[in-house]
CSV table of C-alpha atoms in Angstrom, one decimal:
chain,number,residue,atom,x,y,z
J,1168,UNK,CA,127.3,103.4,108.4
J,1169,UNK,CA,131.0,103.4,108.0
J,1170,UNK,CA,132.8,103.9,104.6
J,1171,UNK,CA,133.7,100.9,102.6
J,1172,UNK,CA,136.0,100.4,99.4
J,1173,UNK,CA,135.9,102.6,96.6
J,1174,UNK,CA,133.7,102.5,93.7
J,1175,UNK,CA,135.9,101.3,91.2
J,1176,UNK,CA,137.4,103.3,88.7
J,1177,UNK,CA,135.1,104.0,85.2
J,1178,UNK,CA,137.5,103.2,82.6
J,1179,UNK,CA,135.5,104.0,80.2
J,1180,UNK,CA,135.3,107.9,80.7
J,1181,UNK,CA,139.0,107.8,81.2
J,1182,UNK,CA,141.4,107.9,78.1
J,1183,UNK,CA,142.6,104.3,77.3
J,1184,UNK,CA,146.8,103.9,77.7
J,1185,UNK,CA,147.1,104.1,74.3
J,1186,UNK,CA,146.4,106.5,71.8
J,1187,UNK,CA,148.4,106.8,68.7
J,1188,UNK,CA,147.3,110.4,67.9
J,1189,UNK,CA,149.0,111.4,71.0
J,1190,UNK,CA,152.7,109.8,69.8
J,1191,UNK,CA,154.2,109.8,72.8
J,1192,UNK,CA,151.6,107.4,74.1
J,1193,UNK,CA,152.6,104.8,71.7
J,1194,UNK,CA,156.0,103.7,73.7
J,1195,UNK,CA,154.6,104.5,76.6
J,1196,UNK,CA,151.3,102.7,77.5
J,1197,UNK,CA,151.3,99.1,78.1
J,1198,UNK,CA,149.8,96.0,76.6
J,1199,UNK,CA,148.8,93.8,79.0
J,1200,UNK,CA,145.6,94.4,80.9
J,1201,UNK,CA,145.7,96.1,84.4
J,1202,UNK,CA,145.3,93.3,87.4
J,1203,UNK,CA,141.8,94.6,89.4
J,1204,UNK,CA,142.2,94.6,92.9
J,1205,UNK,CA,139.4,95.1,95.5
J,1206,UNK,CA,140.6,98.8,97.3
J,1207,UNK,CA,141.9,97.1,100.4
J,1208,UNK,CA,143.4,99.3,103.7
J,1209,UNK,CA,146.7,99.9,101.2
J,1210,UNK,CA,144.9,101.9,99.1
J,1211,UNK,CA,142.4,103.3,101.4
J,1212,UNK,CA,144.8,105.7,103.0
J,1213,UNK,CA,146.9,108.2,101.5
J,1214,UNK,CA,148.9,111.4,102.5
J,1215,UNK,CA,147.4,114.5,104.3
J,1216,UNK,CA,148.3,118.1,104.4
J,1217,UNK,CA,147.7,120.9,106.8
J,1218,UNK,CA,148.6,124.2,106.7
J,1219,UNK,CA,151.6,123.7,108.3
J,1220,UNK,CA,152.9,122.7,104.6
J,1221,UNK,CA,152.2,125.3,102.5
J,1222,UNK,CA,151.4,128.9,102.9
J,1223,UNK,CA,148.7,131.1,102.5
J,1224,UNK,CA,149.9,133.3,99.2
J,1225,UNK,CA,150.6,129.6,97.7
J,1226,UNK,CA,146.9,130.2,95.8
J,1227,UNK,CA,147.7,133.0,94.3
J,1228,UNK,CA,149.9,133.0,90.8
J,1229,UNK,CA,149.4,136.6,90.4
J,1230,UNK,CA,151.5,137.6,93.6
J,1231,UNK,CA,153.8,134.3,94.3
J,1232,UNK,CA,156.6,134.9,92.0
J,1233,UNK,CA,156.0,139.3,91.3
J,1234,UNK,CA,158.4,141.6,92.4
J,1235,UNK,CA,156.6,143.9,94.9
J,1236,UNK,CA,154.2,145.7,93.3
J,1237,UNK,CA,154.2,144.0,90.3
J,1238,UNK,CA,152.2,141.3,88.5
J,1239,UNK,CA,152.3,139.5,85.3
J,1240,UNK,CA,151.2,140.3,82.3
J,1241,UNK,CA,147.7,138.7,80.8
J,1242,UNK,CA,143.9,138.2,81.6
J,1243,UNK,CA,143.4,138.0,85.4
J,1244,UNK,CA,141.1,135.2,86.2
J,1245,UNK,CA,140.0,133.4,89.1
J,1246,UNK,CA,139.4,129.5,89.1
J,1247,UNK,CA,137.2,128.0,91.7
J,1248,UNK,CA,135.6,125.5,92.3
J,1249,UNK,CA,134.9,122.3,94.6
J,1250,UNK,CA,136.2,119.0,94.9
J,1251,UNK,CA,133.4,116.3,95.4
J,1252,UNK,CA,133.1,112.4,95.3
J,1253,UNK,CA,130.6,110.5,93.0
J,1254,UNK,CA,128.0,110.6,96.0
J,1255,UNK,CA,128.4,114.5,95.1
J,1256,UNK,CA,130.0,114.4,99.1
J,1257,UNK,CA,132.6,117.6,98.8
J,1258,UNK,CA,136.4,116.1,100.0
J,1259,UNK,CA,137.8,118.5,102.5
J,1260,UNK,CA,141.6,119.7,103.5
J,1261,UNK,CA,142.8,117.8,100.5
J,1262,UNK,CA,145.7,119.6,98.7
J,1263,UNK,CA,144.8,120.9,95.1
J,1264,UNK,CA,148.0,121.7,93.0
J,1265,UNK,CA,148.4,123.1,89.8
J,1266,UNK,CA,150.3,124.6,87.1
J,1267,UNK,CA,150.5,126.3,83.9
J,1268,UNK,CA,152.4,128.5,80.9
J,1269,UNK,CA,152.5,132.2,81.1
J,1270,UNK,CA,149.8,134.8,78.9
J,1271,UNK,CA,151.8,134.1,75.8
J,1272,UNK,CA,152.2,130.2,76.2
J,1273,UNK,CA,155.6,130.0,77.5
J,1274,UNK,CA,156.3,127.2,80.6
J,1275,UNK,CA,159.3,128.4,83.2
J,1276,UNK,CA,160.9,124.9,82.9
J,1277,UNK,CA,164.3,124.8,81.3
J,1278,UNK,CA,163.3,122.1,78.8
J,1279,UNK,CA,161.0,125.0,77.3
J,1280,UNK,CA,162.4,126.5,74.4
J,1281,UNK,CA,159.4,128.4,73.2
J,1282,UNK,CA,160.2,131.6,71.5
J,1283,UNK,CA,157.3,133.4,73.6
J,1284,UNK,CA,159.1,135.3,76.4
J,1285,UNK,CA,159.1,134.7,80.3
J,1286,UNK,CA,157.1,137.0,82.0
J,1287,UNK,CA,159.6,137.9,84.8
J,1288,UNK,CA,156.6,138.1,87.3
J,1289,UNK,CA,155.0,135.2,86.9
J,1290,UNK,CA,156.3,131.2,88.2
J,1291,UNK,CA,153.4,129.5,87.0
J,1292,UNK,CA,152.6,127.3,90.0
J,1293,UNK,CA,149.6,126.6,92.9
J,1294,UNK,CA,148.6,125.0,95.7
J,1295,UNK,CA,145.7,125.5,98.2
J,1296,UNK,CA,143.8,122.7,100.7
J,1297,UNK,CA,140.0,122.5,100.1
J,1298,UNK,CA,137.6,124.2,102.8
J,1299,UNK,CA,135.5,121.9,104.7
J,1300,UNK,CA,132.8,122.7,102.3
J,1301,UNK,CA,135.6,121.1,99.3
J,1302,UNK,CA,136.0,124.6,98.2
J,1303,UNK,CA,139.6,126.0,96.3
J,1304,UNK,CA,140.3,128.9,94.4
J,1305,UNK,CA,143.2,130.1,93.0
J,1306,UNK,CA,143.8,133.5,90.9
J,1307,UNK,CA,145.9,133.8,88.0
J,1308,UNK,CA,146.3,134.9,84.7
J,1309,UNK,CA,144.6,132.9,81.7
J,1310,UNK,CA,147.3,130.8,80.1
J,1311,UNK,CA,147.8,131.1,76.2
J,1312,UNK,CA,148.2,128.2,74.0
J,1313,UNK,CA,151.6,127.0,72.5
J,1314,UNK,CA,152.7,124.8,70.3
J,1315,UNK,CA,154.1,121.1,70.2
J,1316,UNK,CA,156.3,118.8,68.6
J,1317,UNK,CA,152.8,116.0,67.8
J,1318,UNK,CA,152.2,117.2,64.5
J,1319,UNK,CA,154.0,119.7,63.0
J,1320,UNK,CA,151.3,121.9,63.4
J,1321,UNK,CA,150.0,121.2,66.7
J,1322,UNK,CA,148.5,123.5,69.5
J,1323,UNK,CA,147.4,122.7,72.8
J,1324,UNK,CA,144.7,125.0,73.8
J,1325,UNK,CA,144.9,127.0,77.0
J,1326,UNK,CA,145.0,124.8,80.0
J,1327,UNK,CA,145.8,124.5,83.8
J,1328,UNK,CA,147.6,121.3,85.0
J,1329,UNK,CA,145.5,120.0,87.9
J,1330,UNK,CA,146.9,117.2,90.7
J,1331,UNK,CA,144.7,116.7,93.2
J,1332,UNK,CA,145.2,113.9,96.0
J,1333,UNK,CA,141.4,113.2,97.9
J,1334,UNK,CA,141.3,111.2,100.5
J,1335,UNK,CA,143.2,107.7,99.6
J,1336,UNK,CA,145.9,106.9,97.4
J,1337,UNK,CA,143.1,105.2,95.2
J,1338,UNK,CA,141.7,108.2,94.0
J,1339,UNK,CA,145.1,110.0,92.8
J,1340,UNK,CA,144.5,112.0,90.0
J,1341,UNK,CA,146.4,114.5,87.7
J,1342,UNK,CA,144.1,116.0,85.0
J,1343,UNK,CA,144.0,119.1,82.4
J,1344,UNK,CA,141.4,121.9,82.8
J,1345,UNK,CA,140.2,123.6,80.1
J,1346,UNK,CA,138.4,127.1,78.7
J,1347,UNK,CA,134.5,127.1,77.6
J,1348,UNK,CA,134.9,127.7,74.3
J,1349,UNK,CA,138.0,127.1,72.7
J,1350,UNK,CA,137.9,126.7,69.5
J,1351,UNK,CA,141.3,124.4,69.4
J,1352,UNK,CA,139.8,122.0,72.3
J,1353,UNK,CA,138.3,119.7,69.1
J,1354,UNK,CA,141.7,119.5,67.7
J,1355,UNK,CA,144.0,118.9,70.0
J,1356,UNK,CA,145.3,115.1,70.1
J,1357,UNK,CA,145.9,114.9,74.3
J,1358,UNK,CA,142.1,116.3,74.7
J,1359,UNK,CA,140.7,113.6,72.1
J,1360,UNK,CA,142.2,111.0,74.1
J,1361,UNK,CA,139.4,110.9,76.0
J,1362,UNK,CA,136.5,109.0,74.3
J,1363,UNK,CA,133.3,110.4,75.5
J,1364,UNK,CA,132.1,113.4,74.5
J,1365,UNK,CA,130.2,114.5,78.2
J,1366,UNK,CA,133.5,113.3,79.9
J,1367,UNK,CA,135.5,116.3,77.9
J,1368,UNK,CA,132.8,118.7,78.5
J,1369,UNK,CA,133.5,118.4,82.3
J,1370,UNK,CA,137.0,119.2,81.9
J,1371,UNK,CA,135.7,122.9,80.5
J,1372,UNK,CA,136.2,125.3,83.0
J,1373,UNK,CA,132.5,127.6,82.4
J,1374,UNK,CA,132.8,131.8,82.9
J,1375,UNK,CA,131.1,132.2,85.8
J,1376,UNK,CA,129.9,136.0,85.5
J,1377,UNK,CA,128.7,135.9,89.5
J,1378,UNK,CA,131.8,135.1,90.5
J,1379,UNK,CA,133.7,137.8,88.7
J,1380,UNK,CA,135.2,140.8,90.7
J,1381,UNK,CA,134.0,143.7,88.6
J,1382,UNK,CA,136.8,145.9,87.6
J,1383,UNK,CA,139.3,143.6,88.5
J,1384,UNK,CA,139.3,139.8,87.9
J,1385,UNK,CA,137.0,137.4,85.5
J,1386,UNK,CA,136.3,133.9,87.1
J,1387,UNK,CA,135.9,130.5,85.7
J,1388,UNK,CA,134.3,127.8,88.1
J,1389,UNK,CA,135.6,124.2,87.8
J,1390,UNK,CA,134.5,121.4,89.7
J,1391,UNK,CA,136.3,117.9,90.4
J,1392,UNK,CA,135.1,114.8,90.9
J,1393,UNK,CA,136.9,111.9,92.4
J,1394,UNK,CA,136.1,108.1,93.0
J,1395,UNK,CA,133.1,107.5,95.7
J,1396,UNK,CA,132.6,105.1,98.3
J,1397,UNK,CA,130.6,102.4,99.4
J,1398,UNK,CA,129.0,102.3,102.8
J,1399,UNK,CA,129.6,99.4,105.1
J,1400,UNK,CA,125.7,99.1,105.7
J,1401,UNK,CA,126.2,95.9,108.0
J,1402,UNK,CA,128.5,95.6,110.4
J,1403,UNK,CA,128.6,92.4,110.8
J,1404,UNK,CA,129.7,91.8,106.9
J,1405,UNK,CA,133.5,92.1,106.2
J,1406,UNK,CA,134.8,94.9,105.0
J,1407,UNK,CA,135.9,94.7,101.4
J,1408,UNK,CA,139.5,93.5,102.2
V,1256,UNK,CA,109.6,107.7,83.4
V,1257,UNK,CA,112.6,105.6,84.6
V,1258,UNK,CA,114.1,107.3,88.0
V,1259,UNK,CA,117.3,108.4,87.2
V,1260,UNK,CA,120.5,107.7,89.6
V,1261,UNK,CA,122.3,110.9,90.8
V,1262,UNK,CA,126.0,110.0,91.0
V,1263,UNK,CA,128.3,112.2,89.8
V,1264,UNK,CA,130.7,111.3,87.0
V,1265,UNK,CA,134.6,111.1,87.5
V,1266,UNK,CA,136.5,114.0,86.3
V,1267,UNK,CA,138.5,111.8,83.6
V,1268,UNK,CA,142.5,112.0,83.5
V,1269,UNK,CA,145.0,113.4,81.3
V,1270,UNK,CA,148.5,113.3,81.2
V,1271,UNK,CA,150.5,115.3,83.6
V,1272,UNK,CA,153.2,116.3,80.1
V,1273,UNK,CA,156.8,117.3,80.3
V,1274,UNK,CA,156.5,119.8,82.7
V,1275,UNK,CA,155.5,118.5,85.3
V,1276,UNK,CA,158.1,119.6,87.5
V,1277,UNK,CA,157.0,123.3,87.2
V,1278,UNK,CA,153.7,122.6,89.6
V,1279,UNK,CA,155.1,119.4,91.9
V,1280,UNK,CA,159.0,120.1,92.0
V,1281,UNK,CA,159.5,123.5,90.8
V,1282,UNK,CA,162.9,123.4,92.0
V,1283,UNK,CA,163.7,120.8,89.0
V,1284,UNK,CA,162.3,123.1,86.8
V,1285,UNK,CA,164.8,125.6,87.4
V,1286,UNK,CA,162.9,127.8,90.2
V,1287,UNK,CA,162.7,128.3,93.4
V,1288,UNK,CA,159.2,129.6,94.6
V,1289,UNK,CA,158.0,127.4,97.8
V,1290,UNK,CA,158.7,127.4,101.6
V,1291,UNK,CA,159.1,123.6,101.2
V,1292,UNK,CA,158.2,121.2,98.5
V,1293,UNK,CA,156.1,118.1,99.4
V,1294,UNK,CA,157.2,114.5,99.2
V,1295,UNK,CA,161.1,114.7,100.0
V,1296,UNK,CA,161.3,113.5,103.1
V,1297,UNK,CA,159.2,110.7,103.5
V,1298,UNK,CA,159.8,108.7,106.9
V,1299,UNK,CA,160.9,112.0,109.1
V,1300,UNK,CA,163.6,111.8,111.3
V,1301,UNK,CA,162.4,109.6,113.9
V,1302,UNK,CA,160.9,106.8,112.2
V,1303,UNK,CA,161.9,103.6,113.5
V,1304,UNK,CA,163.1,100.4,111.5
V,1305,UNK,CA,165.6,99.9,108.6
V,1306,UNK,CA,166.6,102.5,106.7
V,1307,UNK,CA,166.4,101.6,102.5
V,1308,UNK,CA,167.0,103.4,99.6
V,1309,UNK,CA,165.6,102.4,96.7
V,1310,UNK,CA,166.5,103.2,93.1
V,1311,UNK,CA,165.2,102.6,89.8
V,1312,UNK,CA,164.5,103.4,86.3
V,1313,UNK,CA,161.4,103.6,84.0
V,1314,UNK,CA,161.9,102.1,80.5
V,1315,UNK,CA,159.7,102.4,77.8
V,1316,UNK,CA,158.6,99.9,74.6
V,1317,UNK,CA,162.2,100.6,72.6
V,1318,UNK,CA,163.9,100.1,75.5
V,1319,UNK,CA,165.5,103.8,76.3
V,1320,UNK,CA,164.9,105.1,79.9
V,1321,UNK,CA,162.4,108.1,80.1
V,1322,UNK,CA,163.4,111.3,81.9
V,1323,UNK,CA,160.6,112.5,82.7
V,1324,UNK,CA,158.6,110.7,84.9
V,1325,UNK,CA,157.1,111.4,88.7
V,1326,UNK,CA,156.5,108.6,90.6
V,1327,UNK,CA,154.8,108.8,93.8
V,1328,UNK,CA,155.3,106.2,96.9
V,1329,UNK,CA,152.9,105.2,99.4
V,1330,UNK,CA,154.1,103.4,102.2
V,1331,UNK,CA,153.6,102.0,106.2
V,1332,UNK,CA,155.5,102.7,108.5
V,1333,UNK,CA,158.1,99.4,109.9
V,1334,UNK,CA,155.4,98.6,112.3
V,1335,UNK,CA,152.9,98.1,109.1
V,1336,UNK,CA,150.9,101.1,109.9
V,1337,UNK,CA,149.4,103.9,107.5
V,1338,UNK,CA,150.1,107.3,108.6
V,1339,UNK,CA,146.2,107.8,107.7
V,1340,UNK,CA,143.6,108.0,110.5
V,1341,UNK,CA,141.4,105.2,109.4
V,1342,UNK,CA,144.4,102.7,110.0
V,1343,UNK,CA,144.1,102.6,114.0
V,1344,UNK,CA,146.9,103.2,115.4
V,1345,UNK,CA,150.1,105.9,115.3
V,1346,UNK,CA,152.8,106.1,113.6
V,1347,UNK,CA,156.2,108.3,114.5
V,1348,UNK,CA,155.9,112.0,114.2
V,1349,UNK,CA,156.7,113.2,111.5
V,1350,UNK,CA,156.2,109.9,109.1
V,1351,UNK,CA,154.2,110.6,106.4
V,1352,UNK,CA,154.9,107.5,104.2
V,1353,UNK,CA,154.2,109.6,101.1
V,1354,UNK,CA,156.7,110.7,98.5
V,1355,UNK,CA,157.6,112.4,95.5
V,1356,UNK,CA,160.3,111.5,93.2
V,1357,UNK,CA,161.4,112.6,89.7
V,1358,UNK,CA,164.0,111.1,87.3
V,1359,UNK,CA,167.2,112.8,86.4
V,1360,UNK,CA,166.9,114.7,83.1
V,1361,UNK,CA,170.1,113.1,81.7
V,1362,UNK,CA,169.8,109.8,83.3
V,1363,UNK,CA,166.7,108.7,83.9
V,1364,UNK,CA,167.6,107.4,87.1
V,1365,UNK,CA,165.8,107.9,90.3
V,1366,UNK,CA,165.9,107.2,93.8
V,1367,UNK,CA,164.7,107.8,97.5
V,1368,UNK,CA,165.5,107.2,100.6
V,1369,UNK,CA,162.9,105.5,103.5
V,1370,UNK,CA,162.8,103.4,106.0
V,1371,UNK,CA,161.4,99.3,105.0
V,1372,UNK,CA,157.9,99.2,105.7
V,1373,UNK,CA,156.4,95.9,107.7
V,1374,UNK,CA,153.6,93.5,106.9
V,1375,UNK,CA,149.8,95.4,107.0
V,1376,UNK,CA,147.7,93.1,108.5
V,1377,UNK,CA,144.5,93.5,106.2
V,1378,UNK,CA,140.5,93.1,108.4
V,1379,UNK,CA,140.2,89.7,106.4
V,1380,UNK,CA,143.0,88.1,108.4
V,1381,UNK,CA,145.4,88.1,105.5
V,1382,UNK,CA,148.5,90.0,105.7
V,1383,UNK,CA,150.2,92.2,103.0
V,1384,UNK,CA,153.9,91.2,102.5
V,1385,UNK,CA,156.0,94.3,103.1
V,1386,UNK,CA,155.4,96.7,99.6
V,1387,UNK,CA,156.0,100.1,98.9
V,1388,UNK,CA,152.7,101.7,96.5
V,1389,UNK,CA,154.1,103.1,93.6
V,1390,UNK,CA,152.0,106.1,91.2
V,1391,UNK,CA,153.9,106.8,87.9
V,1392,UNK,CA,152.6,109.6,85.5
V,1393,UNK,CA,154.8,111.5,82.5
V,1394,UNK,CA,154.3,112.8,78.8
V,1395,UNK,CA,152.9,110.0,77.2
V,1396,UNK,CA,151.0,108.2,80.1
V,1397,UNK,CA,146.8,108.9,80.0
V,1398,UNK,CA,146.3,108.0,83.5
V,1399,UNK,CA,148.8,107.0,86.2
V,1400,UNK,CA,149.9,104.1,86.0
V,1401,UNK,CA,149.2,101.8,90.1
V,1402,UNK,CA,152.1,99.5,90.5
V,1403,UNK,CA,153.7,97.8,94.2
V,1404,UNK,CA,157.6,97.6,95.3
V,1405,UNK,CA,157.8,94.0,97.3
V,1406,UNK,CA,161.0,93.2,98.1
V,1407,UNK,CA,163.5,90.3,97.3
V,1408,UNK,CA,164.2,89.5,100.9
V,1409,UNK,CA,160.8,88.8,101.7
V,1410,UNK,CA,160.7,85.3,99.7
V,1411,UNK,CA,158.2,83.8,102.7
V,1412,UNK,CA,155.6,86.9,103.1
V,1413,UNK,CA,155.7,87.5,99.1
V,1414,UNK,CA,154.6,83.9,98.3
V,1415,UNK,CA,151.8,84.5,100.4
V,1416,UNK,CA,151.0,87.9,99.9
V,1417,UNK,CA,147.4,88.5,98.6
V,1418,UNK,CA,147.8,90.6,96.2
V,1419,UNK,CA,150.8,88.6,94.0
V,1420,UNK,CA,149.0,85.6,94.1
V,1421,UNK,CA,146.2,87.0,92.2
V,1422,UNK,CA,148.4,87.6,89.4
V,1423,UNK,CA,148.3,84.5,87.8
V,1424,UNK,CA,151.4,84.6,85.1
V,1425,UNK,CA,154.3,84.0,88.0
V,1426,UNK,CA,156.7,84.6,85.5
V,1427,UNK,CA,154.9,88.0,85.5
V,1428,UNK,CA,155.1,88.2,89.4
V,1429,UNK,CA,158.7,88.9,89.2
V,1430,UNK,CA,158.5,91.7,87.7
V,1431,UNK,CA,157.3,93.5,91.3
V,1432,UNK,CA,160.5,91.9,93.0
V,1433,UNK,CA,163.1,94.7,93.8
V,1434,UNK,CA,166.6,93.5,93.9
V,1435,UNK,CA,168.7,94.0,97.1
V,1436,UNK,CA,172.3,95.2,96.7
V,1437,UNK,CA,174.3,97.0,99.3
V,1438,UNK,CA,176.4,100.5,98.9
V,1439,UNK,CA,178.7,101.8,101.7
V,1440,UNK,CA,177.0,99.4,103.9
V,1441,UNK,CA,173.7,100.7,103.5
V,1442,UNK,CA,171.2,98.5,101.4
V,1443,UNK,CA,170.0,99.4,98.4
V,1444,UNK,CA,167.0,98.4,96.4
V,1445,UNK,CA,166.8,98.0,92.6
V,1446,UNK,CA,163.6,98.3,90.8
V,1447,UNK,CA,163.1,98.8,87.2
V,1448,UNK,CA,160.0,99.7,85.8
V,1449,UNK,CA,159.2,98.7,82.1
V,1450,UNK,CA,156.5,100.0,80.8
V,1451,UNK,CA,155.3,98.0,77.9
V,1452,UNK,CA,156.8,94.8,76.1
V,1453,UNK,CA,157.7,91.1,77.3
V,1454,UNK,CA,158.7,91.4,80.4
V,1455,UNK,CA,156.1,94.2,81.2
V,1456,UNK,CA,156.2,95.3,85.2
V,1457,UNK,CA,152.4,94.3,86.5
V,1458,UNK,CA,150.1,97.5,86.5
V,1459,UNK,CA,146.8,97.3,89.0
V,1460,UNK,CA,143.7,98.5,88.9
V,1461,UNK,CA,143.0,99.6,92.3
């Protein structure tokens, strides 16, 4: 059996373009309806990494940006996890980036004007390729929540910006992870963007006490799921081009 | 009892927000923390072919340019090949085809350089008329937004390129055409990006 086009995309557990709660969508999502297109070798492909690209303290937000033998301020967590397909087939040596605000909630972007302080040993960025099993991790601290100009009093709760790539350009994704138990997850405008209950739930990072290192680092465990693929069972059919 | 299936569901998007920049250019952001960024250099040094650049800007529904987008480009090589191994054959070393852009803060404007890909003959026969894959995300956008480069110079491939003919408002088709101009004798394509409205750019679902 050889792999065949991709499953296409479920809409439905995805937020819609527009969603006037979030304001910025408003302008910025548009009207007319997507044109479908069967996945055809254009979209099949996409970029690979090795380790040639990045290095190996790129995983670690606690030590990439301290001052020798320092390290930021704030809960020190680890996030792990695995990157599967919807055939629940983990995606190997794909590159898993991420980013996030500091303890307090403050980004290190000069458009961030947030009163909360830098933390001088902390950048707030991460990248890592997947094992062959689809395995990352990254260690960090836990981000805090900040503020935003939605509503004047809007929060977004803590969160870790995740890209990752998979194995085709037709499963490109950039999502939002999130903390089990959060109490400002229900009210936050970006999060409800997403209709369906379950499909929020899965963007919860869960405490996962077996993977803690006593004494020294809590872990959360966050799996990822990208598009699947059928399998050319005959090879005399065309492929889905 | 009905048999349940055991597919996993998608992980569903969410906007990748103003900053951006901080995890996939942190350079832009104001720091420097990486060996190398990915996604600057995206057809290497030996790459054969014309060499393009290609500039643009995203507008959204009142008609201001947005400043904080990153598009990403997916691309063949002049030969039509993907830098991918289940497109048979190789490309140069060093092309990767794949690319990261972001728009100037105060602008809005982007650009990269690359070389012009070919025609990808597709297993069906058909062939793809020369097209750069374009992914856009920013504050405001749910889930990246699939659109394709074709270029103005290729009137004969476009009108028989696949994929624009399934687009069946060719007023609409247009909006995929990048405009050729030249700059200290090197040639330039134009592409704006308009996000919602009228004359809408065509968005796929790939």
């Amino acid at each position: 059996m050889k792999p065949g086009p991709y499953y296409q995309w479920d809409r439905r557990l995805h937020p819609p373009a527009k969603t006037p709660d979030y304001k910025t969508s408003v302008s910025r999502s548009p009207q007319y309806s997507l044109i479908s297109l069967e996945t055809s070798i254009n979209e099949m492909t996409g970029p690979r990494f090795g380790h040639n690209d990045i290095d190996p303290l790129d995983n670690d937000l606690l030590g990439n940006y301290a001052k020798p033998g320092e390290s930021p301020i704030g809960e020190r967590i680890i996030l792990h996890g695995r990157v599967l397909d919807e055939n629940a087939k983990p995606i190997p040596n794909t590159l898993v980036e991420i980013w996030q605000a500091n303890a307090g909630g403050r980004y290190r972007h000069k458009k961030d004007t947030y009163l909360a302080p830098i933390d001088p040993n902390f950048g707030g960025c991460g990248r890592t390729l997947t094992d062959e099993n689809g395995y990352y991790y990254f260690r960090t601290v836990k981000p805090g929540a900040y503020p935003w100009r939605n509503w004047v009093n809007d929060w977004r709760p803590a969160h870790i910006h995740m890209s990752i790539f998979g194995s085709a350009f037709a499963q490109r994704l950039i999502t939002q992870c999130y903390f089990e138990g959060d109490p400002l997850i229900p009210r936050c405008p970006i999060v409800q963007t997403i209709p369906d209950p379950d499909a929020i739930e899965q963007l919860t990072a869960k405490l996962d006490y077996n993977g803690t290192i006593p004494l020294d680092t809590i872990a959360y465990k966050f799996d990822i799921v990208l598009r699947g693929r059928r399998s050319t069972l005959f090879e005399n059919r065309l492929e889905g081009n | 009892m009905t048999q349940q299936l055991d597919y996993l569901k998608e992980t569903p998007s969410q906007t990748a927000g103003p900053y951006v920049h901080i995890g996939l250019a942190p350079g832009a952001a104001g720091f420097d923390i990486y060996r190398q960024e990915l996604g600057w250099d995206i057809a290497g040094p030996n790459a054969k072919g014309e060499r393009i650049r290609v500039e643009g800007v995203v507008i959204d529904g009142m008609g201001s340019p947005i400043k904080d987008v990153m598009l990403e480009t997916w691309q063949a090589n002049s030969e039509g090949l993907y830098a991918h191994p289940e497109h048979a054959g190789e490309v140069e070393d060093g092309f990767r085809g794949w690319g990261r852009v972001i728009t100037d803060f105060d602008t809005g404007e982007w650009g990269f350089d690359t070389v012009k890909p070919g025609p990808v003959k597709l297993p069906d026969g058909k062939v793809s008329a020369p097209h750069i894959s374009l992914w856009i995300v920013a504050r405001g956008i749910n889930v990246g937004l699939q659109t394709r480069l074709y270029f103005e110079d290729e009137a004969e491939a476009n009108a028989a390129d696949p994929v624009i003919n399934l687009i069946e408002w060719e007023k609409r088709r247009q909006t995929l055409i990048a405009r050729k101009t030249e700059r200290d004798g090197k040639t330039v394509y134009r592409f704006e990006i308009k996000l919602q409205g009228p004359d809408e750019t065509v968005f796929f679902d790939i």
